[in-house]
Amino acid sequence: PAFRLIDRYAEQMMREAGTPGLALALVDRRGLLLVRTYGWADRERRIPVSAETRFQIGSISKSFTAVALMQLRAEGRFDPMLPAQRYLPWFRTADRRGAEITVRMLLQNTSGIPSQDRGFFSQDTDEGAVEREVRGLSRVPLVRAPGHSFEYSNENWSVAGAVISAVSVLPYSTFLEREV
């Protein structure tokens, strides 16, 4: 009966959001409890969503990134109050104020890095993609002083991911798989 409630809720949310399809997994400490799929992976070709359908993860990765950083902090491996350049000596923005950006500012979206979603639709997905995106910020001027006001920026999270790689000495994806 509880699973039927989940089905009804998922189907209602899909209708309200206009979502063509989704996959849902319910887990607890013991492991996987339920896998359900709904709708279409490709409407035009009539391909249903399956448990193997790949979805773009989007902003859910921000939560994983924050958890990973807090794990590294708990281990005493980094301090979010220090500038990101402490961990990424090569990190630059187009103006000197980029040196003031702390990891905390990245997590709070107060770095001053503008939201332009440079890498959002990129097909660049190998292990060096995050670093290449962050290095590209050397051509981007800040739009406000670091730490002074909020602006949602996916680029902040790319820099935070690069910090995870530098501190853990593992690729971002490998650290998340192993530790988060």
PDB file of C-alpha atoms in Angstrom:
ATOM      1  CA  PRO A   1       0.000   0.000   0.000  1.00  0.00           C
ATOM      2  CA  ALA A   2       2.795   2.476   0.802  1.00  0.00           C
ATOM      3  CA  PHE A   3       4.402   1.801  -2.564  1.00  0.00           C
ATOM      4  CA  ARG A   4       1.114   2.620  -4.326  1.00  0.00           C
ATOM      5  CA  LEU A   5       1.154   5.989  -2.546  1.00  0.00           C
ATOM      6  CA  ILE A   6       4.666   6.562  -3.876  1.00  0.00           C
ATOM      7  CA  ASP A   7       3.499   5.662  -7.386  1.00  0.00           C
ATOM      8  CA  ARG A   8       0.544   8.051  -7.200  1.00  0.00           C
ATOM      9  CA  TYR A   9       2.716  10.856  -5.821  1.00  0.00           C
ATOM     10  CA  ALA A  10       5.401  10.369  -8.507  1.00  0.00           C
ATOM     11  CA  GLU A  11       2.806  10.323 -11.278  1.00  0.00           C
ATOM     12  CA  GLN A  12       1.100  13.451  -9.907  1.00  0.00           C
ATOM     13  CA  MET A  13       4.420  15.320  -9.665  1.00  0.00           C
ATOM     14  CA  MET A  14       5.278  14.308 -13.238  1.00  0.00           C
ATOM     15  CA  ARG A  15       1.947  15.678 -14.482  1.00  0.00           C
ATOM     16  CA  GLU A  16       2.303  18.943 -12.556  1.00  0.00           C
ATOM     17  CA  ALA A  17       5.901  19.518 -13.650  1.00  0.00           C
ATOM     18  CA  GLY A  18       5.441  18.279 -17.200  1.00  0.00           C
ATOM     19  CA  THR A  19       8.182  15.710 -16.656  1.00  0.00           C
ATOM     20  CA  PRO A  20       8.265  13.060 -19.392  1.00  0.00           C
ATOM     21  CA  GLY A  21       9.838  10.375 -17.227  1.00  0.00           C
ATOM     22  CA  LEU A  22      11.695   9.540 -14.045  1.00  0.00           C
ATOM     23  CA  ALA A  23      13.305   6.736 -12.124  1.00  0.00           C
ATOM     24  CA  LEU A  24      12.970   6.457  -8.382  1.00  0.00           C
ATOM     25  CA  ALA A  25      14.962   4.378  -5.910  1.00  0.00           C
ATOM     26  CA  LEU A  26      14.149   4.024  -2.233  1.00  0.00           C
ATOM     27  CA  VAL A  27      16.960   2.918   0.058  1.00  0.00           C
ATOM     28  CA  ASP A  28      17.624   2.572   3.749  1.00  0.00           C
ATOM     29  CA  ARG A  29      20.613   1.395   5.782  1.00  0.00           C
ATOM     30  CA  ARG A  30      20.063  -2.187   4.681  1.00  0.00           C
ATOM     31  CA  GLY A  31      20.115  -1.324   1.000  1.00  0.00           C
ATOM     32  CA  LEU A  32      17.751  -0.975  -1.913  1.00  0.00           C
ATOM     33  CA  LEU A  33      14.061  -1.293  -1.023  1.00  0.00           C
ATOM     34  CA  LEU A  34      12.326  -0.260  -4.213  1.00  0.00           C
ATOM     35  CA  VAL A  35      13.047   0.769  -7.797  1.00  0.00           C
ATOM     36  CA  ARG A  36      10.252   2.269  -9.898  1.00  0.00           C
ATOM     37  CA  THR A  37      10.313   3.833 -13.341  1.00  0.00           C
ATOM     38  CA  TYR A  38       7.707   6.092 -14.907  1.00  0.00           C
ATOM     39  CA  GLY A  39       7.094   7.588 -18.316  1.00  0.00           C
ATOM     40  CA  TRP A  40       9.386   8.016 -21.276  1.00  0.00           C
ATOM     41  CA  ALA A  41      13.133   8.316 -21.723  1.00  0.00           C
ATOM     42  CA  ASP A  42      12.330   9.284 -25.333  1.00  0.00           C
ATOM     43  CA  ARG A  43       8.707  10.101 -26.132  1.00  0.00           C
ATOM     44  CA  GLU A  44       9.153  10.319 -29.892  1.00  0.00           C
ATOM     45  CA  ARG A  45      10.780   6.907 -30.183  1.00  0.00           C
ATOM     46  CA  ARG A  46       8.492   5.495 -27.443  1.00  0.00           C
ATOM     47  CA  ILE A  47      11.393   4.336 -25.272  1.00  0.00           C
ATOM     48  CA  PRO A  48      10.260   3.945 -21.648  1.00  0.00           C
ATOM     49  CA  VAL A  49      12.396   4.919 -18.682  1.00  0.00           C
ATOM     50  CA  SER A  50      14.211   1.905 -17.250  1.00  0.00           C
ATOM     51  CA  ALA A  51      16.411   1.379 -14.213  1.00  0.00           C
ATOM     52  CA  GLU A  52      19.385   1.850 -16.577  1.00  0.00           C
ATOM     53  CA  THR A  53      18.223   5.173 -18.073  1.00  0.00           C
ATOM     54  CA  ARG A  54      20.795   7.905 -17.542  1.00  0.00           C
ATOM     55  CA  PHE A  55      19.581  11.289 -16.318  1.00  0.00           C
ATOM     56  CA  GLN A  56      21.443  14.558 -16.014  1.00  0.00           C
ATOM     57  CA  ILE A  57      22.139  14.944 -12.301  1.00  0.00           C
ATOM     58  CA  GLY A  58      21.888  18.730 -12.211  1.00  0.00           C
ATOM     59  CA  SER A  59      21.998  20.544  -8.889  1.00  0.00           C
ATOM     60  CA  ILE A  60      21.783  17.388  -6.777  1.00  0.00           C
ATOM     61  CA  SER A  61      25.563  17.224  -7.146  1.00  0.00           C
ATOM     62  CA  LYS A  62      25.828  20.429  -5.086  1.00  0.00           C
ATOM     63  CA  SER A  63      24.641  18.537  -2.000  1.00  0.00           C
ATOM     64  CA  PHE A  64      27.190  15.796  -2.627  1.00  0.00           C
ATOM     65  CA  THR A  65      29.919  18.404  -3.072  1.00  0.00           C
ATOM     66  CA  ALA A  66      29.034  20.128   0.214  1.00  0.00           C
ATOM     67  CA  VAL A  67      28.970  16.782   2.066  1.00  0.00           C
ATOM     68  CA  ALA A  68      32.370  15.855   0.612  1.00  0.00           C
ATOM     69  CA  LEU A  69      33.884  19.169   1.685  1.00  0.00           C
ATOM     70  CA  MET A  70      32.487  18.840   5.196  1.00  0.00           C
ATOM     71  CA  GLN A  71      33.922  15.313   5.416  1.00  0.00           C
ATOM     72  CA  LEU A  72      37.338  16.669   4.446  1.00  0.00           C
ATOM     73  CA  ARG A  73      36.928  19.467   6.985  1.00  0.00           C
ATOM     74  CA  ALA A  74      36.001  16.970   9.733  1.00  0.00           C
ATOM     75  CA  GLU A  75      39.206  15.095   8.926  1.00  0.00           C
ATOM     76  CA  GLY A  76      41.134  18.360   9.348  1.00  0.00           C
ATOM     77  CA  ARG A  77      42.230  18.347   5.718  1.00  0.00           C
ATOM     78  CA  PHE A  78      40.936  21.782   4.772  1.00  0.00           C
ATOM     79  CA  ASP A  79      39.475  24.955   6.237  1.00  0.00           C
ATOM     80  CA  PRO A  80      36.520  26.565   4.410  1.00  0.00           C
ATOM     81  CA  MET A  81      37.531  29.984   5.742  1.00  0.00           C
ATOM     82  CA  LEU A  82      40.771  29.979   3.754  1.00  0.00           C
ATOM     83  CA  PRO A  83      40.980  31.253   0.179  1.00  0.00           C
ATOM     84  CA  ALA A  84      40.338  28.695  -2.555  1.00  0.00           C
ATOM     85  CA  GLN A  85      43.800  29.588  -3.920  1.00  0.00           C
ATOM     86  CA  ARG A  86      45.299  27.906  -0.857  1.00  0.00           C
ATOM     87  CA  TYR A  87      44.135  24.597  -2.336  1.00  0.00           C
ATOM     88  CA  LEU A  88      44.194  25.605  -6.003  1.00  0.00           C
ATOM     89  CA  PRO A  89      47.259  27.847  -6.445  1.00  0.00           C
ATOM     90  CA  TRP A  90      46.434  28.174 -10.161  1.00  0.00           C
ATOM     91  CA  PHE A  91      42.850  29.435  -9.546  1.00  0.00           C
ATOM     92  CA  ARG A  92      42.280  32.933 -10.957  1.00  0.00           C
ATOM     93  CA  THR A  93      39.485  35.228 -12.043  1.00  0.00           C
ATOM     94  CA  ALA A  94      39.926  38.139 -14.454  1.00  0.00           C
ATOM     95  CA  ASP A  95      40.480  40.556 -11.579  1.00  0.00           C
ATOM     96  CA  ARG A  96      42.571  40.361  -8.431  1.00  0.00           C
ATOM     97  CA  ARG A  97      39.586  40.033  -6.119  1.00  0.00           C
ATOM     98  CA  GLY A  98      39.393  36.349  -7.042  1.00  0.00           C
ATOM     99  CA  ALA A  99      42.243  35.750  -4.590  1.00  0.00           C
ATOM    100  CA  GLU A 100      39.836  36.706  -1.758  1.00  0.00           C
ATOM    101  CA  ILE A 101      37.312  33.956  -2.550  1.00  0.00           C
ATOM    102  CA  THR A 102      37.098  31.414   0.256  1.00  0.00           C
ATOM    103  CA  VAL A 103      35.634  27.930  -0.023  1.00  0.00           C
ATOM    104  CA  ARG A 104      32.869  29.080   2.307  1.00  0.00           C
ATOM    105  CA  MET A 105      31.946  31.829  -0.163  1.00  0.00           C
ATOM    106  CA  LEU A 106      31.750  29.205  -2.904  1.00  0.00           C
ATOM    107  CA  LEU A 107      29.362  27.116  -0.798  1.00  0.00           C
ATOM    108  CA  GLN A 108      27.259  30.174   0.038  1.00  0.00           C
ATOM    109  CA  ASN A 109      27.198  31.474  -3.553  1.00  0.00           C
ATOM    110  CA  THR A 110      28.736  34.762  -2.399  1.00  0.00           C
ATOM    111  CA  SER A 111      32.010  34.566  -4.340  1.00  0.00           C
ATOM    112  CA  GLY A 112      31.135  37.270  -6.867  1.00  0.00           C
ATOM    113  CA  ILE A 113      31.589  34.812  -9.753  1.00  0.00           C
ATOM    114  CA  PRO A 114      28.711  35.510 -12.154  1.00  0.00           C
ATOM    115  CA  SER A 115      26.236  32.826 -13.072  1.00  0.00           C
ATOM    116  CA  GLN A 116      26.753  32.147 -16.751  1.00  0.00           C
ATOM    117  CA  ASP A 117      26.564  28.333 -16.695  1.00  0.00           C
ATOM    118  CA  ARG A 118      29.642  28.031 -18.890  1.00  0.00           C
ATOM    119  CA  GLY A 119      29.903  24.277 -18.430  1.00  0.00           C
ATOM    120  CA  PHE A 120      26.220  23.464 -17.994  1.00  0.00           C
ATOM    121  CA  PHE A 121      25.643  21.950 -21.438  1.00  0.00           C
ATOM    122  CA  SER A 122      29.214  20.872 -22.024  1.00  0.00           C
ATOM    123  CA  GLN A 123      29.928  17.438 -23.423  1.00  0.00           C
ATOM    124  CA  ASP A 124      33.347  17.625 -21.726  1.00  0.00           C
ATOM    125  CA  THR A 125      33.029  14.848 -19.146  1.00  0.00           C
ATOM    126  CA  ASP A 126      36.450  13.295 -18.608  1.00  0.00           C
ATOM    127  CA  GLU A 127      38.288  13.615 -15.289  1.00  0.00           C
ATOM    128  CA  GLY A 128      39.949  16.893 -16.348  1.00  0.00           C
ATOM    129  CA  ALA A 129      36.682  18.643 -17.229  1.00  0.00           C
ATOM    130  CA  VAL A 130      36.193  20.337 -13.845  1.00  0.00           C
ATOM    131  CA  GLU A 131      39.712  21.734 -13.799  1.00  0.00           C
ATOM    132  CA  ARG A 132      39.391  23.014 -17.380  1.00  0.00           C
ATOM    133  CA  GLU A 133      36.133  24.765 -16.494  1.00  0.00           C
ATOM    134  CA  VAL A 134      37.645  26.351 -13.384  1.00  0.00           C
ATOM    135  CA  ARG A 135      40.754  27.450 -15.279  1.00  0.00           C
ATOM    136  CA  GLY A 136      38.410  29.160 -17.747  1.00  0.00           C
ATOM    137  CA  LEU A 137      37.303  31.500 -14.953  1.00  0.00           C
ATOM    138  CA  SER A 138      40.628  33.324 -15.381  1.00  0.00           C
ATOM    139  CA  ARG A 139      38.873  35.243 -18.185  1.00  0.00           C
ATOM    140  CA  VAL A 140      35.790  36.073 -16.094  1.00  0.00           C
ATOM    141  CA  PRO A 141      35.578  39.281 -14.056  1.00  0.00           C
ATOM    142  CA  LEU A 142      33.727  39.173 -10.747  1.00  0.00           C
ATOM    143  CA  VAL A 143      30.410  41.018 -10.686  1.00  0.00           C
ATOM    144  CA  ARG A 144      30.611  41.945  -6.996  1.00  0.00           C
ATOM    145  CA  ALA A 145      33.078  41.916  -4.144  1.00  0.00           C
ATOM    146  CA  PRO A 146      33.652  38.422  -2.736  1.00  0.00           C
ATOM    147  CA  GLY A 147      31.588  37.674   0.355  1.00  0.00           C
ATOM    148  CA  HIS A 148      29.220  40.629   0.063  1.00  0.00           C
ATOM    149  CA  SER A 149      26.076  39.331  -1.598  1.00  0.00           C
ATOM    150  CA  PHE A 150      24.403  36.219  -2.960  1.00  0.00           C
ATOM    151  CA  GLU A 151      24.219  35.185  -6.602  1.00  0.00           C
ATOM    152  CA  TYR A 152      23.475  31.583  -7.494  1.00  0.00           C
ATOM    153  CA  SER A 153      26.343  30.388  -9.651  1.00  0.00           C
ATOM    154  CA  ASN A 154      27.023  26.860 -10.842  1.00  0.00           C
ATOM    155  CA  GLU A 155      30.626  27.903 -11.370  1.00  0.00           C
ATOM    156  CA  ASN A 156      31.100  28.192  -7.584  1.00  0.00           C
ATOM    157  CA  TRP A 157      30.425  24.491  -7.316  1.00  0.00           C
ATOM    158  CA  SER A 158      32.889  23.637 -10.053  1.00  0.00           C
ATOM    159  CA  VAL A 159      35.598  25.438  -8.066  1.00  0.00           C
ATOM    160  CA  ALA A 160      34.487  23.574  -4.928  1.00  0.00           C
ATOM    161  CA  GLY A 161      34.742  20.282  -6.848  1.00  0.00           C
ATOM    162  CA  ALA A 162      38.269  21.185  -7.914  1.00  0.00           C
ATOM    163  CA  VAL A 163      39.116  21.862  -4.247  1.00  0.00           C
ATOM    164  CA  ILE A 164      37.883  18.366  -3.362  1.00  0.00           C
ATOM    165  CA  SER A 165      40.169  16.886  -6.016  1.00  0.00           C
ATOM    166  CA  ALA A 166      43.153  18.911  -4.819  1.00  0.00           C
ATOM    167  CA  VAL A 167      42.664  18.148  -1.122  1.00  0.00           C
ATOM    168  CA  SER A 168      41.816  14.470  -1.532  1.00  0.00           C
ATOM    169  CA  VAL A 169      44.323  13.893  -4.356  1.00  0.00           C
ATOM    170  CA  LEU A 170      41.571  11.955  -6.135  1.00  0.00           C
ATOM    171  CA  PRO A 171      39.407  12.861  -9.092  1.00  0.00           C
ATOM    172  CA  TYR A 172      36.165  14.488  -7.919  1.00  0.00           C
ATOM    173  CA  SER A 173      34.013  11.594  -9.150  1.00  0.00           C
ATOM    174  CA  THR A 174      36.253   8.991  -7.514  1.00  0.00           C
ATOM    175  CA  PHE A 175      36.135  10.787  -4.161  1.00  0.00           C
ATOM    176  CA  LEU A 176      32.345  10.990  -4.307  1.00  0.00           C
ATOM    177  CA  GLU A 177      32.007   7.314  -5.212  1.00  0.00           C
ATOM    178  CA  ARG A 178      34.302   6.203  -2.405  1.00  0.00           C
ATOM    179  CA  GLU A 179      33.404   8.618   0.369  1.00  0.00           C
ATOM    180  CA  VAL A 180      29.935  10.061  -0.216  1.00  0.00           C
TER     181      VAL A 180
END
